[in-house]
PDB file of N, CA and C in Angstrom:
ATOM      1  N   MET A   1     119.045  98.414 113.876  1.00  0.00           N
ATOM      2  CA  MET A   1     119.557  99.671 113.137  1.00  0.00           C
ATOM      3  C   MET A   1     121.046 100.124 113.407  1.00  0.00           C
ATOM      4  N   SER A   2     121.825 100.682 112.531  1.00  0.00           N
ATOM      5  CA  SER A   2     122.931 101.279 112.994  1.00  0.00           C
ATOM      6  C   SER A   2     123.077 102.271 114.214  1.00  0.00           C
ATOM      7  N   ASP A   3     124.590 102.156 114.522  1.00  0.00           N
ATOM      8  CA  ASP A   3     124.877 103.046 115.372  1.00  0.00           C
ATOM      9  C   ASP A   3     124.966 104.666 114.938  1.00  0.00           C
ATOM     10  N   THR A   4     124.157 105.422 115.441  1.00  0.00           N
ATOM     11  CA  THR A   4     123.974 107.044 114.996  1.00  0.00           C
ATOM     12  C   THR A   4     124.815 107.840 115.669  1.00  0.00           C
ATOM     13  N   SER A   5     125.803 107.172 116.775  1.00  0.00           N
ATOM     14  CA  SER A   5     126.455 108.308 117.776  1.00  0.00           C
ATOM     15  C   SER A   5     127.519 108.963 117.040  1.00  0.00           C
ATOM     16  N   PRO A   6     128.217 108.577 115.701  1.00  0.00           N
ATOM     17  CA  PRO A   6     129.212 109.793 115.275  1.00  0.00           C
ATOM     18  C   PRO A   6     128.625 110.726 114.527  1.00  0.00           C
ATOM     19  N   TYR A   7     127.453 110.865 114.150  1.00  0.00           N
ATOM     20  CA  TYR A   7     126.810 111.974 113.395  1.00  0.00           C
ATOM     21  C   TYR A   7     126.831 113.299 114.301  1.00  0.00           C
ATOM     22  N   PRO A   8     126.019 113.411 115.420  1.00  0.00           N
ATOM     23  CA  PRO A   8     126.193 114.629 116.075  1.00  0.00           C
ATOM     24  C   PRO A   8     127.425 115.144 116.301  1.00  0.00           C
ATOM     25  N   PRO A   9     128.364 114.593 116.756  1.00  0.00           N
ATOM     26  CA  PRO A   9     129.725 115.220 116.906  1.00  0.00           C
ATOM     27  C   PRO A   9     130.348 115.875 115.822  1.00  0.00           C
ATOM     28  N   ARG A  10     130.187 114.978 114.494  1.00  0.00           N
ATOM     29  CA  ARG A  10     130.542 115.662 113.109  1.00  0.00           C
ATOM     30  C   ARG A  10     130.001 116.764 112.829  1.00  0.00           C
ATOM     31  N   ARG A  11     128.532 117.084 113.002  1.00  0.00           N
ATOM     32  CA  ARG A  11     127.625 118.321 112.798  1.00  0.00           C
ATOM     33  C   ARG A  11     128.417 119.351 113.728  1.00  0.00           C
ATOM     34  N   ALA A  12     128.754 119.034 115.042  1.00  0.00           N
ATOM     35  CA  ALA A  12     128.997 119.999 115.994  1.00  0.00           C
ATOM     36  C   ALA A  12     130.470 120.600 115.510  1.00  0.00           C
ATOM     37  N   ARG A  13     131.280 119.449 115.040  1.00  0.00           N
ATOM     38  CA  ARG A  13     132.509 120.163 114.587  1.00  0.00           C
ATOM     39  C   ARG A  13     132.581 121.088 113.466  1.00  0.00           C
ATOM     40  N   LEU A  14     131.700 120.857 112.578  1.00  0.00           N
ATOM     41  CA  LEU A  14     131.542 121.523 111.346  1.00  0.00           C
ATOM     42  C   LEU A  14     131.134 122.885 111.788  1.00  0.00           C
ATOM     43  N   LEU A  15     129.907 123.082 112.809  1.00  0.00           N
ATOM     44  CA  LEU A  15     129.229 124.211 113.366  1.00  0.00           C
ATOM     45  C   LEU A  15     130.366 125.064 113.773  1.00  0.00           C
ATOM     46  N   GLN A  16     131.204 124.163 114.746  1.00  0.00           N
ATOM     47  CA  GLN A  16     132.452 125.341 115.270  1.00  0.00           C
ATOM     48  C   GLN A  16     133.046 125.809 114.460  1.00  0.00           C
ATOM     49  N   LYS A  17     133.508 125.231 113.350  1.00  0.00           N
ATOM     50  CA  LYS A  17     134.381 125.631 112.240  1.00  0.00           C
ATOM     51  C   LYS A  17     133.833 126.683 111.520  1.00  0.00           C
ATOM     52  N   MET A  18     132.450 126.554 111.161  1.00  0.00           N
ATOM     53  CA  MET A  18     131.714 127.634 110.734  1.00  0.00           C
ATOM     54  C   MET A  18     131.698 129.114 111.328  1.00  0.00           C
ATOM     55  N   GLN A  19     131.704 128.964 112.794  1.00  0.00           N
ATOM     56  CA  GLN A  19     131.571 130.075 113.553  1.00  0.00           C
ATOM     57  C   GLN A  19     130.152 130.934 113.590  1.00  0.00           C
ATOM     58  N   ARG A  20     129.902 131.405 112.281  1.00  0.00           N
ATOM     59  CA  ARG A  20     128.602 131.967 112.040  1.00  0.00           C
ATOM     60  C   ARG A  20     128.292 131.690 110.623  1.00  0.00           C
ATOM     61  N   GLY A  21     126.958 131.504 110.223  1.00  0.00           N
ATOM     62  CA  GLY A  21     126.230 131.275 108.788  1.00  0.00           C
ATOM     63  C   GLY A  21     125.620 129.990 108.831  1.00  0.00           C
ATOM     64  N   ILE A  22     125.093 129.813 107.796  1.00  0.00           N
ATOM     65  CA  ILE A  22     124.148 128.618 107.424  1.00  0.00           C
ATOM     66  C   ILE A  22     124.741 128.056 106.404  1.00  0.00           C
ATOM     67  N   ALA A  23     124.555 126.670 106.519  1.00  0.00           N
ATOM     68  CA  ALA A  23     125.195 125.787 105.344  1.00  0.00           C
ATOM     69  C   ALA A  23     123.889 124.699 105.125  1.00  0.00           C
ATOM     70  N   VAL A  24     123.506 124.733 103.723  1.00  0.00           N
ATOM     71  CA  VAL A  24     122.662 123.922 103.396  1.00  0.00           C
ATOM     72  C   VAL A  24     122.931 122.849 102.439  1.00  0.00           C
ATOM     73  N   ILE A  25     122.735 121.763 102.872  1.00  0.00           N
ATOM     74  CA  ILE A  25     123.480 120.429 102.231  1.00  0.00           C
ATOM     75  C   ILE A  25     122.147 119.444 101.617  1.00  0.00           C
ATOM     76  N   PRO A  26     122.237 119.385 100.458  1.00  0.00           N
ATOM     77  CA  PRO A  26     120.953 118.426 100.144  1.00  0.00           C
ATOM     78  C   PRO A  26     121.524 117.032  99.922  1.00  0.00           C
ATOM     79  N   THR A  27     120.735 116.053 100.069  1.00  0.00           N
ATOM     80  CA  THR A  27     121.047 114.602  99.328  1.00  0.00           C
ATOM     81  C   THR A  27     121.135 114.348  97.962  1.00  0.00           C
ATOM     82  N   ALA A  28     121.515 113.471  97.572  1.00  0.00           N
ATOM     83  CA  ALA A  28     121.340 113.137  95.935  1.00  0.00           C
ATOM     84  C   ALA A  28     120.217 112.965  95.629  1.00  0.00           C
ATOM     85  N   PRO A  29     119.946 112.995  94.165  1.00  0.00           N
ATOM     86  CA  PRO A  29     118.336 113.039  93.929  1.00  0.00           C
ATOM     87  C   PRO A  29     118.220 111.574  93.569  1.00  0.00           C
ATOM     88  N   GLU A  30     117.042 110.988  93.307  1.00  0.00           N
ATOM     89  CA  GLU A  30     116.594 109.830  92.978  1.00  0.00           C
ATOM     90  C   GLU A  30     117.096 109.871  91.344  1.00  0.00           C
ATOM     91  N   ALA A  31     117.454 108.660  90.831  1.00  0.00           N
ATOM     92  CA  ALA A  31     117.887 108.383  89.469  1.00  0.00           C
ATOM     93  C   ALA A  31     116.663 107.443  88.959  1.00  0.00           C
ATOM     94  N   VAL A  32     116.142 108.091  87.616  1.00  0.00           N
ATOM     95  CA  VAL A  32     114.890 107.352  87.461  1.00  0.00           C
ATOM     96  C   VAL A  32     115.324 106.314  86.356  1.00  0.00           C
ATOM     97  N   ARG A  33     115.141 105.242  86.156  1.00  0.00           N
ATOM     98  CA  ARG A  33     115.311 104.188  85.468  1.00  0.00           C
ATOM     99  C   ARG A  33     114.727 104.304  84.018  1.00  0.00           C
ATOM    100  N   ASN A  34     113.234 104.043  84.221  1.00  0.00           N
ATOM    101  CA  ASN A  34     112.476 104.324  83.126  1.00  0.00           C
ATOM    102  C   ASN A  34     110.995 104.391  83.847  1.00  0.00           C
ATOM    103  N   GLY A  35     110.089 105.215  83.166  1.00  0.00           N
ATOM    104  CA  GLY A  35     108.746 105.529  83.671  1.00  0.00           C
ATOM    105  C   GLY A  35     108.786 105.735  85.237  1.00  0.00           C
ATOM    106  N   ASP A  36     108.255 104.859  86.002  1.00  0.00           N
ATOM    107  CA  ASP A  36     108.170 105.111  87.347  1.00  0.00           C
ATOM    108  C   ASP A  36     109.110 103.982  87.922  1.00  0.00           C
ATOM    109  N   ALA A  37     110.057 103.623  87.474  1.00  0.00           N
ATOM    110  CA  ALA A  37     111.267 102.641  88.026  1.00  0.00           C
ATOM    111  C   ALA A  37     112.431 103.337  88.368  1.00  0.00           C
ATOM    112  N   HIS A  38     112.916 103.434  89.489  1.00  0.00           N
ATOM    113  CA  HIS A  38     114.030 103.909  89.768  1.00  0.00           C
ATOM    114  C   HIS A  38     115.178 103.280  90.149  1.00  0.00           C
ATOM    115  N   TYR A  39     116.468 103.488  89.884  1.00  0.00           N
ATOM    116  CA  TYR A  39     117.692 102.645  90.308  1.00  0.00           C
ATOM    117  C   TYR A  39     117.701 102.714  91.847  1.00  0.00           C
ATOM    118  N   ASP A  40     118.421 101.946  92.541  1.00  0.00           N
ATOM    119  CA  ASP A  40     118.590 101.654  93.776  1.00  0.00           C
ATOM    120  C   ASP A  40     118.973 103.151  94.141  1.00  0.00           C
ATOM    121  N   TYR A  41     118.799 103.574  95.537  1.00  0.00           N
ATOM    122  CA  TYR A  41     119.066 104.901  95.817  1.00  0.00           C
ATOM    123  C   TYR A  41     120.382 104.809  96.283  1.00  0.00           C
ATOM    124  N   ARG A  42     121.222 105.949  96.077  1.00  0.00           N
ATOM    125  CA  ARG A  42     122.663 106.166  96.654  1.00  0.00           C
ATOM    126  C   ARG A  42     122.604 107.485  97.195  1.00  0.00           C
ATOM    127  N   HIS A  43     122.639 107.648  98.524  1.00  0.00           N
ATOM    128  CA  HIS A  43     122.787 109.068  99.245  1.00  0.00           C
ATOM    129  C   HIS A  43     124.237 109.690  98.560  1.00  0.00           C
ATOM    130  N   ASP A  44     124.115 111.024  98.785  1.00  0.00           N
ATOM    131  CA  ASP A  44     125.323 111.897  98.618  1.00  0.00           C
ATOM    132  C   ASP A  44     126.264 111.653  99.820  1.00  0.00           C
ATOM    133  N   SER A  45     127.680 111.237  99.706  1.00  0.00           N
ATOM    134  CA  SER A  45     128.474 111.180 100.821  1.00  0.00           C
ATOM    135  C   SER A  45     128.728 112.070 101.757  1.00  0.00           C
ATOM    136  N   HIS A  46     128.715 113.237 101.114  1.00  0.00           N
ATOM    137  CA  HIS A  46     128.996 114.404 102.315  1.00  0.00           C
ATOM    138  C   HIS A  46     127.711 114.574 103.192  1.00  0.00           C
ATOM    139  N   PHE A  47     126.571 114.435 102.661  1.00  0.00           N
ATOM    140  CA  PHE A  47     125.484 114.446 103.515  1.00  0.00           C
ATOM    141  C   PHE A  47     125.287 113.418 104.481  1.00  0.00           C
ATOM    142  N   HIS A  48     125.565 112.198 104.014  1.00  0.00           N
ATOM    143  CA  HIS A  48     125.315 111.081 104.854  1.00  0.00           C
ATOM    144  C   HIS A  48     126.676 110.957 105.951  1.00  0.00           C
ATOM    145  N   TYR A  49     127.740 111.428 105.582  1.00  0.00           N
ATOM    146  CA  TYR A  49     128.760 111.708 106.683  1.00  0.00           C
ATOM    147  C   TYR A  49     128.184 112.527 107.659  1.00  0.00           C
ATOM    148  N   LEU A  50     127.552 113.793 107.472  1.00  0.00           N
ATOM    149  CA  LEU A  50     127.147 114.610 108.342  1.00  0.00           C
ATOM    150  C   LEU A  50     125.888 113.970 109.028  1.00  0.00           C
ATOM    151  N   SER A  51     124.884 113.373 108.401  1.00  0.00           N
ATOM    152  CA  SER A  51     123.469 113.030 109.046  1.00  0.00           C
ATOM    153  C   SER A  51     123.287 111.761 109.451  1.00  0.00           C
ATOM    154  N   GLY A  52     124.045 110.891 108.597  1.00  0.00           N
ATOM    155  CA  GLY A  52     123.624 109.530 108.728  1.00  0.00           C
ATOM    156  C   GLY A  52     122.165 109.019 108.170  1.00  0.00           C
ATOM    157  N   PHE A  53     121.768 109.923 107.689  1.00  0.00           N
ATOM    158  CA  PHE A  53     120.346 109.684 107.089  1.00  0.00           C
ATOM    159  C   PHE A  53     120.680 109.310 105.484  1.00  0.00           C
ATOM    160  N   ALA A  54     119.950 108.120 105.197  1.00  0.00           N
ATOM    161  CA  ALA A  54     120.096 107.707 103.899  1.00  0.00           C
ATOM    162  C   ALA A  54     118.847 107.646 103.030  1.00  0.00           C
ATOM    163  N   GLU A  55     117.728 108.344 103.142  1.00  0.00           N
ATOM    164  CA  GLU A  55     116.638 108.486 102.298  1.00  0.00           C
ATOM    165  C   GLU A  55     116.799 109.586 101.578  1.00  0.00           C
ATOM    166  N   PRO A  56     115.913 109.561 100.281  1.00  0.00           N
ATOM    167  CA  PRO A  56     116.048 110.687  99.053  1.00  0.00           C
ATOM    168  C   PRO A  56     115.182 111.668  99.657  1.00  0.00           C
ATOM    169  N   GLU A  57     115.266 112.665  98.987  1.00  0.00           N
ATOM    170  CA  GLU A  57     114.237 113.953  99.139  1.00  0.00           C
ATOM    171  C   GLU A  57     114.627 114.552 100.571  1.00  0.00           C
ATOM    172  N   ALA A  58     115.914 114.732 101.073  1.00  0.00           N
ATOM    173  CA  ALA A  58     116.373 115.470 102.203  1.00  0.00           C
ATOM    174  C   ALA A  58     117.389 116.427 102.093  1.00  0.00           C
ATOM    175  N   VAL A  59     117.211 117.270 103.030  1.00  0.00           N
ATOM    176  CA  VAL A  59     118.145 118.530 103.173  1.00  0.00           C
ATOM    177  C   VAL A  59     118.523 118.767 104.706  1.00  0.00           C
ATOM    178  N   LEU A  60     119.760 118.882 104.819  1.00  0.00           N
ATOM    179  CA  LEU A  60     120.506 119.121 106.005  1.00  0.00           C
ATOM    180  C   LEU A  60     120.836 120.489 106.068  1.00  0.00           C
ATOM    181  N   VAL A  61     120.535 121.269 107.235  1.00  0.00           N
ATOM    182  CA  VAL A  61     120.717 122.773 107.369  1.00  0.00           C
ATOM    183  C   VAL A  61     121.266 122.890 108.542  1.00  0.00           C
ATOM    184  N   LEU A  62     122.447 123.491 108.600  1.00  0.00           N
ATOM    185  CA  LEU A  62     123.247 123.746 109.835  1.00  0.00           C
ATOM    186  C   LEU A  62     123.514 125.289 109.925  1.00  0.00           C
ATOM    187  N   ILE A  63     122.881 125.519 111.163  1.00  0.00           N
ATOM    188  CA  ILE A  63     123.012 127.100 111.263  1.00  0.00           C
ATOM    189  C   ILE A  63     123.852 127.310 112.735  1.00  0.00           C
ATOM    190  N   ALA A  64     125.241 128.142 112.538  1.00  0.00           N
ATOM    191  CA  ALA A  64     126.045 128.535 113.237  1.00  0.00           C
ATOM    192  C   ALA A  64     125.909 129.982 113.665  1.00  0.00           C
ATOM    193  N   GLY A  65     126.263 130.006 114.999  1.00  0.00           N
ATOM    194  CA  GLY A  65     125.956 131.485 115.315  1.00  0.00           C
ATOM    195  C   GLY A  65     125.921 131.475 116.949  1.00  0.00           C
ATOM    196  N   GLU A  66     125.383 132.277 117.878  1.00  0.00           N
ATOM    197  CA  GLU A  66     125.159 132.003 119.155  1.00  0.00           C
ATOM    198  C   GLU A  66     124.531 130.819 119.694  1.00  0.00           C
ATOM    199  N   THR A  67     123.529 130.464 118.891  1.00  0.00           N
ATOM    200  CA  THR A  67     123.031 128.801 119.362  1.00  0.00           C
ATOM    201  C   THR A  67     123.512 127.947 117.843  1.00  0.00           C
ATOM    202  N   MET A  68     123.790 127.009 118.171  1.00  0.00           N
ATOM    203  CA  MET A  68     124.236 125.921 116.954  1.00  0.00           C
ATOM    204  C   MET A  68     122.989 125.059 116.910  1.00  0.00           C
ATOM    205  N   GLN A  69     122.546 124.757 115.819  1.00  0.00           N
ATOM    206  CA  GLN A  69     121.293 123.970 115.333  1.00  0.00           C
ATOM    207  C   GLN A  69     121.676 123.068 114.091  1.00  0.00           C
ATOM    208  N   SER A  70     121.021 121.944 114.303  1.00  0.00           N
ATOM    209  CA  SER A  70     121.109 121.374 112.944  1.00  0.00           C
ATOM    210  C   SER A  70     119.633 120.783 112.835  1.00  0.00           C
ATOM    211  N   VAL A  71     119.241 120.958 111.331  1.00  0.00           N
ATOM    212  CA  VAL A  71     117.965 120.734 111.256  1.00  0.00           C
ATOM    213  C   VAL A  71     117.766 119.800 109.880  1.00  0.00           C
ATOM    214  N   LEU A  72     116.959 118.913 109.840  1.00  0.00           N
ATOM    215  CA  LEU A  72     116.602 118.118 108.823  1.00  0.00           C
ATOM    216  C   LEU A  72     115.537 118.348 108.215  1.00  0.00           C
ATOM    217  N   PHE A  73     115.350 118.241 106.941  1.00  0.00           N
ATOM    218  CA  PHE A  73     114.236 118.116 106.250  1.00  0.00           C
ATOM    219  C   PHE A  73     114.015 116.964 105.188  1.00  0.00           C
ATOM    220  N   CYS A  74     112.882 116.344 105.479  1.00  0.00           N
ATOM    221  CA  CYS A  74     112.867 114.954 104.768  1.00  0.00           C
ATOM    222  C   CYS A  74     111.371 114.678 104.428  1.00  0.00           C
ATOM    223  N   ARG A  75     111.086 113.558 104.026  1.00  0.00           N
ATOM    224  CA  ARG A  75     109.869 113.176 103.465  1.00  0.00           C
ATOM    225  C   ARG A  75     109.048 112.620 104.611  1.00  0.00           C
ATOM    226  N   GLU A  76     107.775 113.104 104.632  1.00  0.00           N
ATOM    227  CA  GLU A  76     106.711 112.682 105.789  1.00  0.00           C
ATOM    228  C   GLU A  76     106.855 110.906 105.957  1.00  0.00           C
ATOM    229  N   LYS A  77     106.278 110.544 107.065  1.00  0.00           N
ATOM    230  CA  LYS A  77     105.786 109.178 106.969  1.00  0.00           C
ATOM    231  C   LYS A  77     104.836 108.972 106.130  1.00  0.00           C
ATOM    232  N   ASN A  78     104.592 107.794 105.541  1.00  0.00           N
ATOM    233  CA  ASN A  78     103.430 107.559 104.363  1.00  0.00           C
ATOM    234  C   ASN A  78     103.310 106.108 104.168  1.00  0.00           C
ATOM    235  N   PRO A  79     102.360 105.611 105.072  1.00  0.00           N
ATOM    236  CA  PRO A  79     102.238 104.052 105.124  1.00  0.00           C
ATOM    237  C   PRO A  79     101.930 103.476 103.739  1.00  0.00           C
ATOM    238  N   GLU A  80     101.247 103.954 102.921  1.00  0.00           N
ATOM    239  CA  GLU A  80     100.854 103.691 101.606  1.00  0.00           C
ATOM    240  C   GLU A  80     101.939 103.633 100.578  1.00  0.00           C
ATOM    241  N   ARG A  81     102.811 104.817 100.529  1.00  0.00           N
ATOM    242  CA  ARG A  81     104.068 104.683  99.761  1.00  0.00           C
ATOM    243  C   ARG A  81     105.252 103.849 100.325  1.00  0.00           C
ATOM    244  N   GLU A  82     105.159 103.571 101.669  1.00  0.00           N
ATOM    245  CA  GLU A  82     106.072 102.908 102.083  1.00  0.00           C
ATOM    246  C   GLU A  82     106.028 101.205 101.528  1.00  0.00           C
ATOM    247  N   ILE A  83     104.989 101.102 101.116  1.00  0.00           N
ATOM    248  CA  ILE A  83     104.512  99.529 100.657  1.00  0.00           C
ATOM    249  C   ILE A  83     105.439  99.482  99.484  1.00  0.00           C
ATOM    250  N   TRP A  84     105.417 100.351  98.667  1.00  0.00           N
ATOM    251  CA  TRP A  84     106.173 100.450  97.456  1.00  0.00           C
ATOM    252  C   TRP A  84     107.554 100.920  97.449  1.00  0.00           C
ATOM    253  N   ASP A  85     107.563 102.085  98.112  1.00  0.00           N
ATOM    254  CA  ASP A  85     108.967 102.721  98.249  1.00  0.00           C
ATOM    255  C   ASP A  85     110.081 102.338  99.263  1.00  0.00           C
ATOM    256  N   GLY A  86     109.513 101.222 100.307  1.00  0.00           N
ATOM    257  CA  GLY A  86     110.133 100.948 101.577  1.00  0.00           C
ATOM    258  C   GLY A  86     110.086 102.021 102.746  1.00  0.00           C
ATOM    259  N   PHE A  87     110.624 101.792 103.910  1.00  0.00           N
ATOM    260  CA  PHE A  87     110.466 102.417 105.177  1.00  0.00           C
ATOM    261  C   PHE A  87     111.096 103.851 104.948  1.00  0.00           C
ATOM    262  N   ARG A  88     110.096 104.832 105.715  1.00  0.00           N
ATOM    263  CA  ARG A  88     110.438 106.146 105.831  1.00  0.00           C
ATOM    264  C   ARG A  88     110.646 106.504 107.105  1.00  0.00           C
ATOM    265  N   PHE A  89     111.485 107.334 107.729  1.00  0.00           N
ATOM    266  CA  PHE A  89     111.523 107.798 109.355  1.00  0.00           C
ATOM    267  C   PHE A  89     110.503 108.663 109.491  1.00  0.00           C
ATOM    268  N   GLY A  90     110.469 109.705 108.566  1.00  0.00           N
ATOM    269  CA  GLY A  90     109.439 110.866 108.810  1.00  0.00           C
ATOM    270  C   GLY A  90     110.165 111.709 109.887  1.00  0.00           C
ATOM    271  N   PRO A  91     110.023 113.034 109.709  1.00  0.00           N
ATOM    272  CA  PRO A  91     110.744 114.030 110.713  1.00  0.00           C
ATOM    273  C   PRO A  91     110.949 113.713 111.968  1.00  0.00           C
ATOM    274  N   ALA A  92     109.755 113.278 112.517  1.00  0.00           N
ATOM    275  CA  ALA A  92     109.966 113.285 114.083  1.00  0.00           C
ATOM    276  C   ALA A  92     110.851 112.046 114.417  1.00  0.00           C
ATOM    277  N   ALA A  93     110.602 110.845 113.846  1.00  0.00           N
ATOM    278  CA  ALA A  93     111.417 109.722 114.099  1.00  0.00           C
ATOM    279  C   ALA A  93     113.074 109.971 113.802  1.00  0.00           C
ATOM    280  N   ALA A  94     113.047 110.946 112.496  1.00  0.00           N
ATOM    281  CA  ALA A  94     114.367 111.197 112.178  1.00  0.00           C
ATOM    282  C   ALA A  94     115.084 112.006 113.256  1.00  0.00           C
ATOM    283  N   ALA A  95     114.634 112.847 113.711  1.00  0.00           N
ATOM    284  CA  ALA A  95     115.153 113.879 114.618  1.00  0.00           C
ATOM    285  C   ALA A  95     115.368 112.983 115.926  1.00  0.00           C
ATOM    286  N   ALA A  96     114.735 112.257 116.488  1.00  0.00           N
ATOM    287  CA  ALA A  96     114.933 111.303 117.580  1.00  0.00           C
ATOM    288  C   ALA A  96     116.147 110.384 117.372  1.00  0.00           C
ATOM    289  N   HIS A  97     115.965 109.847 116.266  1.00  0.00           N
ATOM    290  CA  HIS A  97     117.051 108.625 116.045  1.00  0.00           C
ATOM    291  C   HIS A  97     118.360 109.195 115.590  1.00  0.00           C
ATOM    292  N   PHE A  98     118.583 110.268 114.824  1.00  0.00           N
ATOM    293  CA  PHE A  98     119.858 110.872 114.464  1.00  0.00           C
ATOM    294  C   PHE A  98     120.333 111.899 115.199  1.00  0.00           C
ATOM    295  N   GLY A  99     119.620 112.379 116.024  1.00  0.00           N
ATOM    296  CA  GLY A  99     120.051 113.521 116.976  1.00  0.00           C
ATOM    297  C   GLY A  99     119.886 114.986 116.396  1.00  0.00           C
ATOM    298  N   PHE A 100     119.212 115.106 115.576  1.00  0.00           N
ATOM    299  CA  PHE A 100     118.957 116.528 115.002  1.00  0.00           C
ATOM    300  C   PHE A 100     118.129 117.408 116.004  1.00  0.00           C
ATOM    301  N   ASP A 101     118.152 118.869 116.063  1.00  0.00           N
ATOM    302  CA  ASP A 101     117.696 119.596 116.929  1.00  0.00           C
ATOM    303  C   ASP A 101     116.365 119.760 116.587  1.00  0.00           C
ATOM    304  N   ALA A 102     116.038 119.760 115.388  1.00  0.00           N
ATOM    305  CA  ALA A 102     114.785 119.938 114.694  1.00  0.00           C
ATOM    306  C   ALA A 102     114.654 118.948 113.217  1.00  0.00           C
ATOM    307  N   ALA A 103     113.534 118.876 113.014  1.00  0.00           N
ATOM    308  CA  ALA A 103     113.126 118.246 111.528  1.00  0.00           C
ATOM    309  C   ALA A 103     111.733 118.423 111.251  1.00  0.00           C
ATOM    310  N   TYR A 104     111.629 118.760 109.913  1.00  0.00           N
ATOM    311  CA  TYR A 104     110.388 119.198 109.245  1.00  0.00           C
ATOM    312  C   TYR A 104     110.141 118.576 107.788  1.00  0.00           C
ATOM    313  N   PRO A 105     108.789 118.145 107.453  1.00  0.00           N
ATOM    314  CA  PRO A 105     108.807 117.859 106.214  1.00  0.00           C
ATOM    315  C   PRO A 105     109.270 118.650 105.103  1.00  0.00           C
ATOM    316  N   ILE A 106     109.770 117.994 104.250  1.00  0.00           N
ATOM    317  CA  ILE A 106     110.910 118.643 103.118  1.00  0.00           C
ATOM    318  C   ILE A 106     110.029 119.818 102.320  1.00  0.00           C
ATOM    319  N   ASP A 107     108.695 119.599 102.123  1.00  0.00           N
ATOM    320  CA  ASP A 107     107.686 120.626 101.482  1.00  0.00           C
ATOM    321  C   ASP A 107     107.727 121.933 102.331  1.00  0.00           C
ATOM    322  N   GLN A 108     108.153 121.894 103.487  1.00  0.00           N
ATOM    323  CA  GLN A 108     108.417 123.170 104.381  1.00  0.00           C
ATOM    324  C   GLN A 108     109.922 123.854 104.382  1.00  0.00           C
ATOM    325  N   LEU A 109     110.686 123.267 103.676  1.00  0.00           N
ATOM    326  CA  LEU A 109     111.928 123.913 103.257  1.00  0.00           C
ATOM    327  C   LEU A 109     112.055 125.382 103.028  1.00  0.00           C
ATOM    328  N   ASP A 110     111.277 125.627 101.884  1.00  0.00           N
ATOM    329  CA  ASP A 110     111.381 126.868 101.467  1.00  0.00           C
ATOM    330  C   ASP A 110     110.662 128.039 102.318  1.00  0.00           C
ATOM    331  N   ASP A 111     109.712 127.661 103.191  1.00  0.00           N
ATOM    332  CA  ASP A 111     109.086 128.637 104.280  1.00  0.00           C
ATOM    333  C   ASP A 111     109.800 128.688 105.534  1.00  0.00           C
ATOM    334  N   LYS A 112     110.545 127.548 105.768  1.00  0.00           N
ATOM    335  CA  LYS A 112     111.579 127.654 106.981  1.00  0.00           C
ATOM    336  C   LYS A 112     112.837 128.373 106.628  1.00  0.00           C
ATOM    337  N   LEU A 113     113.310 128.324 105.448  1.00  0.00           N
ATOM    338  CA  LEU A 113     114.638 128.930 105.100  1.00  0.00           C
ATOM    339  C   LEU A 113     114.520 130.569 105.155  1.00  0.00           C
TER     340      LEU A 113
END
């Protein structure tokens, strides 16, 4: 796997510049070719610059204030879907691998915000 060390400092720099507030940064949506076939996925460049995460259906939430936090929302691990769609980190592995303070399944985004 690639080196993920540049991403936490990038997030930290943005959080320092924000001082207070919340940034919600989604990645690009998947593009449907036809029916259930998709084009090869291309992540959003701004999202990837800050997160290093290259899977679809993901949102980065940066929380600046007294405590600084970076939180990822992404798809859960699903071995059956991974056969067809390819590898998924899942929230726990994504947090550990990319250095997020927390990670949750994407379907919890509305509740957590």
